[in-house]
Coordinates of C-alpha atoms in Angstrom, one line a residue:
X1 CA -9.8 13.3 29.7
X2 CA -11.3 16.7 30.4
X3 CA -14.8 16.6 32.0
X4 CA -17.9 16.9 29.9
X5 CA -21.1 18.7 30.6
X6 CA -24.0 16.7 32.0
X7 CA -27.3 16.8 30.2
X8 CA -30.1 18.9 31.6
X9 CA -32.1 17.6 34.4
X10 CA -35.3 17.5 32.3
X11 CA -34.7 14.0 31.1
X12 CA -34.2 15.2 27.6
X13 CA -30.9 14.5 26.0
X14 CA -28.5 17.5 25.5
X15 CA -28.3 17.8 21.7
X16 CA -26.0 20.9 21.8
X17 CA -23.3 20.4 19.4
X18 CA -24.8 17.2 18.0
X19 CA -25.7 18.0 14.2
X20 CA -28.0 15.5 12.7
X21 CA -26.6 12.5 10.7
X22 CA -27.9 12.0 7.2
X23 CA -31.3 13.6 6.3
X24 CA -31.7 17.0 4.8
X25 CA -28.9 18.5 6.7
X26 CA -26.1 16.3 5.1
X27 CA -27.3 18.0 1.7
X28 CA -27.1 21.4 3.2
X29 CA -23.6 20.9 4.7
X30 CA -22.5 19.3 1.3
X31 CA -23.6 22.6 -0.5
X32 CA -22.0 24.8 1.8
X33 CA -18.7 23.1 2.3
X34 CA -18.5 22.5 -1.3
X35 CA -18.7 26.2 -1.9
X36 CA -16.2 26.8 0.7
X37 CA -13.5 24.4 -0.3
X38 CA -14.1 25.2 -3.9
X39 CA -13.5 28.9 -3.3
X40 CA -10.4 27.8 -1.4
X41 CA -8.9 26.4 -4.6
X42 CA -10.2 29.3 -6.8
X43 CA -8.1 31.5 -4.6
X44 CA -5.3 29.2 -4.7
X45 CA -5.3 28.3 -8.5
X46 CA -5.8 31.8 -9.7
X47 CA -2.2 32.9 -9.6
X48 CA -1.3 29.9 -12.0
X49 CA -3.3 31.3 -14.6
X50 CA -2.1 34.8 -14.0
X51 CA 1.5 34.1 -14.2
X52 CA 1.8 34.9 -18.0
X53 CA 0.5 38.3 -17.3
X54 CA 2.5 38.9 -13.9
X55 CA 5.7 37.4 -15.3
X56 CA 6.9 40.5 -17.4
X57 CA 5.7 43.0 -15.0
X58 CA 7.4 41.5 -11.9
X59 CA 10.3 39.9 -13.9
X60 CA 9.8 36.3 -12.8
X61 CA 11.8 33.2 -13.9
X62 CA 11.1 29.5 -13.5
X63 CA 12.8 29.5 -9.9
X64 CA 10.4 32.5 -8.8
X65 CA 7.5 30.7 -10.4
X66 CA 8.3 27.5 -8.2
X67 CA 8.6 29.5 -5.0
X68 CA 5.1 31.1 -5.8
X69 CA 3.6 27.8 -6.2
X70 CA 5.5 26.4 -3.3
X71 CA 5.2 28.9 -0.5
X72 CA 1.4 28.7 -0.3
X73 CA 1.7 24.8 -0.1
X74 CA 4.2 25.2 2.9
X75 CA 2.2 27.6 4.9
X76 CA -1.0 25.6 4.0
X77 CA 0.8 22.5 5.4
X78 CA 2.0 24.0 8.6
X79 CA -1.6 25.6 9.3
X80 CA -3.4 22.4 8.5
X81 CA -1.2 20.4 11.1
X82 CA -1.8 23.1 13.8
X83 CA -5.6 23.6 13.1
X84 CA -6.2 19.8 12.9
X85 CA -4.7 19.4 16.2
X86 CA -6.1 22.6 17.8
X87 CA -9.6 22.0 16.7
X88 CA -9.6 18.4 17.9
X89 CA -8.3 19.5 21.3
X90 CA -10.7 22.5 21.6
X91 CA -13.6 20.5 20.1
X92 CA -14.5 23.4 18.0
X93 CA -14.8 23.8 14.2
X94 CA -17.3 26.5 13.1
X95 CA -15.4 29.6 14.6
X96 CA -12.2 28.6 13.3
X97 CA -13.7 27.9 9.9
X98 CA -15.3 31.4 9.6
X99 CA -12.1 33.1 10.7
X100 CA -10.2 31.1 8.0
X101 CA -12.6 32.2 5.3
X102 CA -12.3 35.8 6.3
X103 CA -8.5 35.9 6.5
X104 CA -7.8 33.9 3.2
X105 CA -10.1 36.4 1.4
X106 CA -8.4 39.4 2.8
X107 CA -5.0 38.2 1.8
X108 CA -6.1 37.2 -1.7
X109 CA -7.5 40.8 -2.3
X110 CA -4.3 42.3 -1.0
X111 CA -2.3 40.3 -3.6
X112 CA -3.6 42.8 -6.0
X113 CA -1.7 45.5 -4.4
X114 CA 1.9 44.0 -4.5
X115 CA 4.7 45.7 -6.1
X116 CA 7.3 43.0 -6.3
X117 CA 8.0 39.3 -5.9
X118 CA 8.8 39.4 -2.2
X119 CA 5.4 41.1 -1.2
X120 CA 3.5 38.6 -3.5
X121 CA 5.3 35.7 -1.9
X122 CA 4.6 37.0 1.6
X123 CA 0.9 37.5 0.9
X124 CA 0.5 34.1 -0.9
X125 CA 2.1 32.6 2.1
X126 CA -0.3 34.2 4.4
X127 CA -3.2 33.2 2.2
X128 CA -2.1 29.6 2.2
X129 CA -1.8 29.7 6.0
X130 CA -5.4 30.8 6.2
X131 CA -6.7 28.3 3.7
X132 CA -4.6 25.4 5.1
X133 CA -6.8 25.3 8.1
X134 CA -10.2 24.9 6.2
X135 CA -9.7 21.2 5.2
X136 CA -9.1 19.6 8.8
X137 CA -12.2 21.7 9.9
X138 CA -14.4 20.9 7.2
X139 CA -13.7 17.1 6.9
X140 CA -14.8 16.2 10.6
X141 CA -18.1 18.2 10.0
X142 CA -18.8 16.2 6.7
X143 CA -17.3 12.9 8.0
X144 CA -19.8 12.8 11.0
X145 CA -22.9 14.1 9.4
X146 CA -22.8 12.1 6.3
X147 CA -24.5 8.6 5.9
X148 CA -21.7 6.1 5.7
X149 CA -23.0 4.7 2.6
X150 CA -22.7 8.1 1.0
X151 CA -19.3 9.1 2.7
X152 CA -17.1 8.4 -0.2
X153 CA -19.5 10.2 -2.8
X154 CA -20.3 13.3 -0.6
X155 CA -16.7 13.7 0.5
X156 CA -15.5 13.3 -3.2
X157 CA -18.0 15.9 -4.3
X158 CA -16.9 18.3 -1.7
X159 CA -13.1 17.7 -1.8
X160 CA -12.8 16.9 -5.6
X161 CA -15.6 18.1 -7.8
X162 CA -16.1 21.4 -6.0
X163 CA -12.6 22.5 -6.3
X164 CA -12.6 21.2 -9.9
X165 CA -15.5 23.3 -10.7
X166 CA -14.4 26.6 -9.1
X167 CA -10.6 26.3 -8.9
X168 CA -10.0 24.0 -12.0
X169 CA -12.7 25.3 -14.5
X170 CA -13.8 28.7 -13.6
X171 CA -10.5 30.0 -12.1
X172 CA -8.5 29.9 -15.3
X173 CA -11.2 31.1 -17.5
X174 CA -12.4 33.9 -15.0
X175 CA -8.9 34.9 -14.3
X176 CA -7.5 35.2 -17.8
X177 CA -10.7 37.1 -18.9
X178 CA -10.5 39.7 -16.0
X179 CA -6.7 40.0 -16.6
X180 CA -7.1 40.5 -20.3
X181 CA -10.0 43.1 -19.8
X182 CA -9.1 44.8 -16.7
X183 CA -5.6 43.9 -15.5
X184 CA -4.3 40.9 -13.3
X185 CA -4.7 42.9 -10.3
X186 CA -8.4 43.1 -10.6
X187 CA -8.6 39.5 -10.7
X188 CA -7.4 39.4 -7.1
X189 CA -9.6 42.3 -6.0
X190 CA -12.8 40.5 -7.2
X191 CA -12.2 37.6 -4.9
X192 CA -13.7 39.7 -2.0
X193 CA -17.3 39.1 -3.3
X194 CA -17.5 35.3 -3.0
X195 CA -15.5 35.5 0.3
X196 CA -18.0 37.7 2.0
X197 CA -21.1 35.7 0.8
X198 CA -19.4 32.2 2.1
X199 CA -18.8 33.8 5.5
X200 CA -22.5 34.7 5.9
X201 CA -23.6 31.4 4.5
X202 CA -21.4 29.5 7.1
X203 CA -22.8 31.5 9.9
X204 CA -26.3 30.8 9.1
X205 CA -26.4 27.2 8.1
X206 CA -23.5 25.2 9.5
X207 CA -24.1 23.5 12.8
X208 CA -21.1 23.3 15.3
X209 CA -19.7 19.8 15.9
X210 CA -18.6 19.0 19.3
X211 CA -17.6 15.3 19.8
X212 CA -17.8 15.5 23.6
X213 CA -21.4 16.5 23.4
X214 CA -21.9 13.6 20.9
X215 CA -20.6 11.3 23.5
X216 CA -23.0 12.6 26.1
X217 CA -26.1 12.8 23.9
X218 CA -25.5 9.0 22.6
X219 CA -24.6 7.5 26.0
X220 CA -21.0 7.1 25.2
X221 CA -20.4 8.9 28.6
X222 CA -22.7 8.1 31.8
X223 CA -24.9 11.1 32.1
X224 CA -24.8 10.7 36.0
X225 CA -21.0 11.4 36.2
X226 CA -18.0 11.9 34.0
X227 CA -17.1 8.1 34.0
X228 CA -16.9 6.8 30.4
X229 CA -19.4 4.1 29.4
X230 CA -18.9 1.4 26.7
X231 CA -17.6 2.9 23.4
X232 CA -16.4 6.1 25.0
X233 CA -12.8 5.3 24.0
X234 CA -13.9 6.3 20.4
X235 CA -14.2 9.9 21.6
X236 CA -11.0 10.3 23.6
X237 CA -7.9 12.2 22.5
X238 CA -5.6 9.9 20.6
X239 CA -1.8 10.5 20.9
X240 CA 0.0 11.3 17.8
X241 CA 2.4 8.3 18.3
X242 CA -0.7 5.8 18.0
X243 CA -1.9 7.6 14.8
X244 CA 1.6 7.2 13.2
X245 CA 1.7 3.5 14.0
X246 CA -1.4 3.1 11.7
X247 CA -0.1 1.4 8.4
X248 CA -2.8 3.2 6.4
X249 CA -1.7 6.6 7.7
X250 CA 1.9 5.8 6.8
X251 CA 1.0 4.8 3.3
X252 CA -1.1 7.8 3.0
X253 CA 1.9 10.1 3.9
X254 CA 4.1 8.4 1.4
X255 CA 1.3 8.5 -1.5
X256 CA 0.8 12.0 -0.5
X257 CA 4.3 13.1 -1.3
X258 CA 4.3 11.7 -4.7
X259 CA 0.7 12.5 -5.7
X260 CA 0.9 16.1 -4.4
X261 CA 4.2 16.6 -6.5
X262 CA 2.3 15.3 -9.7
X263 CA -0.4 17.8 -9.0
X264 CA 1.8 20.7 -8.0
X265 CA 4.2 20.4 -10.9
X266 CA 1.4 20.1 -13.5
X267 CA -0.7 22.8 -12.2
X268 CA 2.1 25.3 -11.6
X269 CA 4.3 24.8 -14.7
X270 CA 1.7 23.8 -17.4
X271 CA 0.6 27.4 -18.3
X272 CA 4.1 28.4 -18.8
X273 CA 4.9 25.0 -20.7
X274 CA 1.9 25.4 -23.0
X275 CA 2.7 29.0 -23.8
X276 CA 6.4 29.0 -24.0
X277 CA 7.4 25.5 -25.0
X278 CA 4.2 24.3 -26.9
X279 CA 3.4 27.7 -28.6
X280 CA -0.3 27.8 -27.4
X281 CA -1.9 31.1 -27.1
X282 CA -3.1 32.5 -23.8
X283 CA -6.6 31.8 -24.8
X284 CA -6.0 28.0 -25.7
X285 CA -3.9 27.8 -22.5
X286 CA -7.0 28.9 -20.4
X287 CA -9.1 26.4 -22.4
X288 CA -6.7 23.8 -21.7
X289 CA -6.2 24.3 -18.2
X290 CA -10.0 24.4 -17.6
X291 CA -9.9 20.8 -18.8
X292 CA -8.0 19.9 -15.7
X293 CA -11.0 21.4 -13.7
X294 CA -13.6 19.3 -15.8
X295 CA -11.5 16.2 -14.9
X296 CA -11.3 17.5 -11.2
X297 CA -15.2 17.7 -11.2
X298 CA -15.7 14.3 -12.9
X299 CA -13.2 12.2 -11.1
X300 CA -13.5 13.8 -7.7
X301 CA -17.0 12.4 -7.6
X302 CA -16.5 9.1 -9.6
X303 CA -13.4 7.8 -7.8
X304 CA -14.8 8.4 -4.4
X305 CA -18.1 6.8 -5.4
X306 CA -16.4 3.8 -7.2
X307 CA -14.3 3.3 -4.0
X308 CA -17.6 2.9 -2.0
X309 CA -18.3 -0.2 -4.1
X310 CA -15.0 -1.8 -5.2
X311 CA -12.8 -0.7 -2.2
X312 CA -10.4 2.3 -1.6
X313 CA -7.4 0.2 -2.3
X314 CA -8.4 -1.0 -5.8
X315 CA -9.6 2.5 -6.6
X316 CA -6.3 4.2 -5.6
X317 CA -4.2 1.7 -7.6
X318 CA -6.4 1.9 -10.7
X319 CA -7.0 5.6 -11.1
X320 CA -3.4 6.6 -9.9
X321 CA -2.2 4.4 -12.8
X322 CA -4.3 6.3 -15.3
X323 CA -3.0 9.7 -14.0
X324 CA 0.6 8.7 -15.1
X325 CA -0.6 9.6 -18.7
X326 CA -1.7 13.2 -18.0
X327 CA 1.7 14.9 -18.2
X328 CA 2.4 12.7 -21.3
X329 CA -0.6 14.2 -23.0
X330 CA 0.5 17.7 -22.1
X331 CA 3.8 17.1 -23.6
X332 CA 2.8 15.4 -27.0
X333 CA -0.8 16.1 -28.0
X334 CA -1.0 19.0 -30.5
X335 CA -4.7 19.9 -31.1
X336 CA -6.3 22.1 -28.3
X337 CA -9.6 20.2 -28.2
X338 CA -7.9 16.8 -28.5
X339 CA -5.7 17.7 -25.5
X340 CA -8.8 19.1 -23.7
X341 CA -10.5 15.7 -24.2
X342 CA -7.6 13.5 -23.4
X343 CA -6.9 15.4 -20.1
X344 CA -10.3 15.0 -18.9
X345 CA -10.0 11.1 -19.3
X346 CA -6.4 10.8 -17.8
X347 CA -6.3 13.5 -15.0
X348 CA -7.9 11.0 -12.7
X349 CA -5.5 11.5 -9.9
X350 CA -7.5 14.4 -8.4
X351 CA -10.2 12.0 -7.4
X352 CA -7.6 10.0 -5.5
X353 CA -6.8 13.0 -3.4
X354 CA -10.2 12.4 -1.4
X355 CA -9.2 8.9 -0.5
X356 CA -5.5 9.2 0.6
X357 CA -5.8 12.5 2.2
X358 CA -9.2 12.2 3.9
X359 CA -11.3 9.1 3.6
X360 CA -8.7 6.2 4.2
X361 CA -6.9 8.0 7.1
X362 CA -10.3 9.1 8.6
X363 CA -11.7 5.4 8.4
X364 CA -8.5 4.2 10.1
X365 CA -8.4 6.3 13.4
X366 CA -11.0 7.0 16.1
X367 CA -13.4 9.8 15.3
X368 CA -11.7 12.2 17.8
X369 CA -8.6 12.0 15.7
X370 CA -10.1 12.8 12.3
X371 CA -9.1 16.4 12.3
X372 CA -5.5 15.6 13.4
X373 CA -4.9 12.8 10.9
X374 CA -6.5 14.8 7.9
X375 CA -4.2 17.8 9.0
X376 CA -1.2 15.4 9.3
X377 CA -1.4 13.8 5.9
X378 CA -2.4 17.0 4.3
X379 CA 0.5 18.9 5.9
X380 CA 3.1 16.4 5.1
X381 CA 1.8 16.0 1.5
X382 CA 1.9 19.9 1.0
X383 CA 5.3 20.5 2.5
X384 CA 7.1 17.7 0.6
X385 CA 5.1 17.4 -2.7
X386 CA 3.5 20.8 -2.7
X387 CA 6.2 23.0 -1.3
X388 CA 9.5 21.4 -2.1
X389 CA 8.8 19.7 -5.4
X390 CA 7.8 22.8 -7.3
X391 CA 11.0 24.5 -6.1
X392 CA 13.1 21.6 -7.1
X393 CA 11.3 21.4 -10.5
X394 CA 11.9 25.2 -10.9
X395 CA 15.7 24.7 -10.5
X396 CA 15.6 21.7 -12.7
X397 CA 13.7 23.5 -15.4
X398 CA 16.4 26.2 -15.3
X399 CA 19.1 23.7 -15.6
X400 CA 17.5 21.5 -18.3
X401 CA 14.0 22.5 -19.7
X402 CA 10.3 22.1 -18.8
X403 CA 9.9 18.9 -20.7
X404 CA 12.1 17.2 -18.1
X405 CA 9.8 18.7 -15.4
X406 CA 6.6 17.1 -17.0
X407 CA 8.5 13.7 -17.1
X408 CA 9.1 14.0 -13.4
X409 CA 5.4 14.6 -12.7
X410 CA 4.4 11.6 -14.7
X411 CA 6.9 9.5 -12.7
X412 CA 5.6 10.8 -9.4
X413 CA 2.2 9.5 -10.2
X414 CA 3.5 6.0 -11.0
X415 CA 5.3 5.9 -7.5
X416 CA 2.0 6.8 -5.9
X417 CA 0.2 4.0 -7.8
X418 CA 2.7 1.5 -6.6
X419 CA 2.5 2.6 -3.0
X420 CA -1.1 2.3 -3.0
X421 CA -0.7 -1.4 -3.3
X422 CA 0.2 -1.3 0.5
X423 CA -3.2 0.0 1.8
X424 CA -5.3 -2.0 4.0
X425 CA -9.0 -1.9 2.9
X426 CA -11.3 0.3 4.9
X427 CA -14.4 0.7 2.7
X428 CA -17.4 -0.1 5.0
X429 CA -19.2 -2.2 2.3
X430 CA -16.0 -4.1 1.4
X431 CA -15.1 -4.8 4.9
X432 CA -18.5 -5.9 5.8
X433 CA -18.6 -8.4 2.9
X434 CA -15.1 -9.8 3.6
X435 CA -15.6 -10.0 7.2
X436 CA -12.2 -8.8 7.9
X437 CA -10.2 -5.6 8.5
X438 CA -10.6 -3.0 11.0
X439 CA -12.7 0.1 10.5
X440 CA -13.4 2.4 13.5
X441 CA -16.7 3.7 12.0
X442 CA -18.8 0.6 12.8
X443 CA -19.0 1.1 16.6
X444 CA -19.0 4.8 16.4
X445 CA -21.9 4.8 14.0
X446 CA -23.8 2.6 16.4
X447 CA -22.8 4.9 19.3
X448 CA -24.3 7.9 17.5
X449 CA -27.2 6.2 15.8
X450 CA -29.5 8.0 18.2
X451 CA -28.9 11.2 16.6
X452 CA -30.0 10.1 13.0
X453 CA -32.8 11.9 11.2
X454 CA -34.9 10.6 8.3

């Protein structure tokens, strides 16, 4: 383990790099991180709604659409893996996060200047690389500053509801409106405004998290030397092999493959399916797609909050099962408003993303490995389900039809529900009541209790 800095000789603890736990700061952090992650998905989802406008100008087919949906997922995954490991190793988060926001904003704006499919693929890939690093940076900040009893809800609001509002609801409505009035390129240009605002807000309001300093401030390391005291193992670097031996991590990797496929296929191909196969207008398509965003907002908070009470495993099984119905609704329901309502009710899977991608893996490993494990699960899910499956689905659509692709999405959600049965429970309330299981947060929360604010 690398040496840590001793606290100052004044007798006061060194609170540098020790953001407060709970209190007002957790709400400030929730607001800023929700805006940041929401804008990440606004940028990522905007292309899907613009495909009907871009398709005739650039001559796109279903295979090209699949690649445009998959390439950002691939670069997102690789970036997430790298940034999760790098930020844990460097014990830095805030500078990397600011750089990521600036970069993905620049690449999104440049997407408006493309002249062909190749340049659009390149820029969307670069944008995905910049965006992919945000999640393993944001999650440790949220995980370590949120009170345990609110952890599921707060992370659900940040990772589920905020992307739902900005990426699911506003993105299709704003993108289609701007594209209809000013052209699809202008929709990309407009993303510079929120990108710049978020950069300033992060600079002003987000506190750096340094786990080594948390260890010093709380006595997890002996302040007289660099020898670890009781509980310091929680802050040590964790080998990747040890992380991969954790059952919940392995289950999350498997669930992520199929759930990410469900999400990627429905979001990438539904706009084309609705306009070309079902015969809906562009305006009706935008409205229907916004219903997915409403569901994202609703279930992103509800699923996580419910999991705080009934447990992570039961929540994953129940809500993943319901999400099987969403592609079936897209394939069969005729009325715009009926489909709008039914998609809100059935598109529950987005709330599960918070659990399998962040909460369950993070509650299953030591805190110094949270960034790494979040990047690992996110990266694997994006490469397999987010990158490969839309491309495979594109080829399937060309060989058969888009109806088969929607059936594939429904089947993927069903597999995710079955795999969720193999989770070991990690919800603090459930584990405490049952008196069994292993959750790393209990000793760690005791170790950092001294930093709590009212």
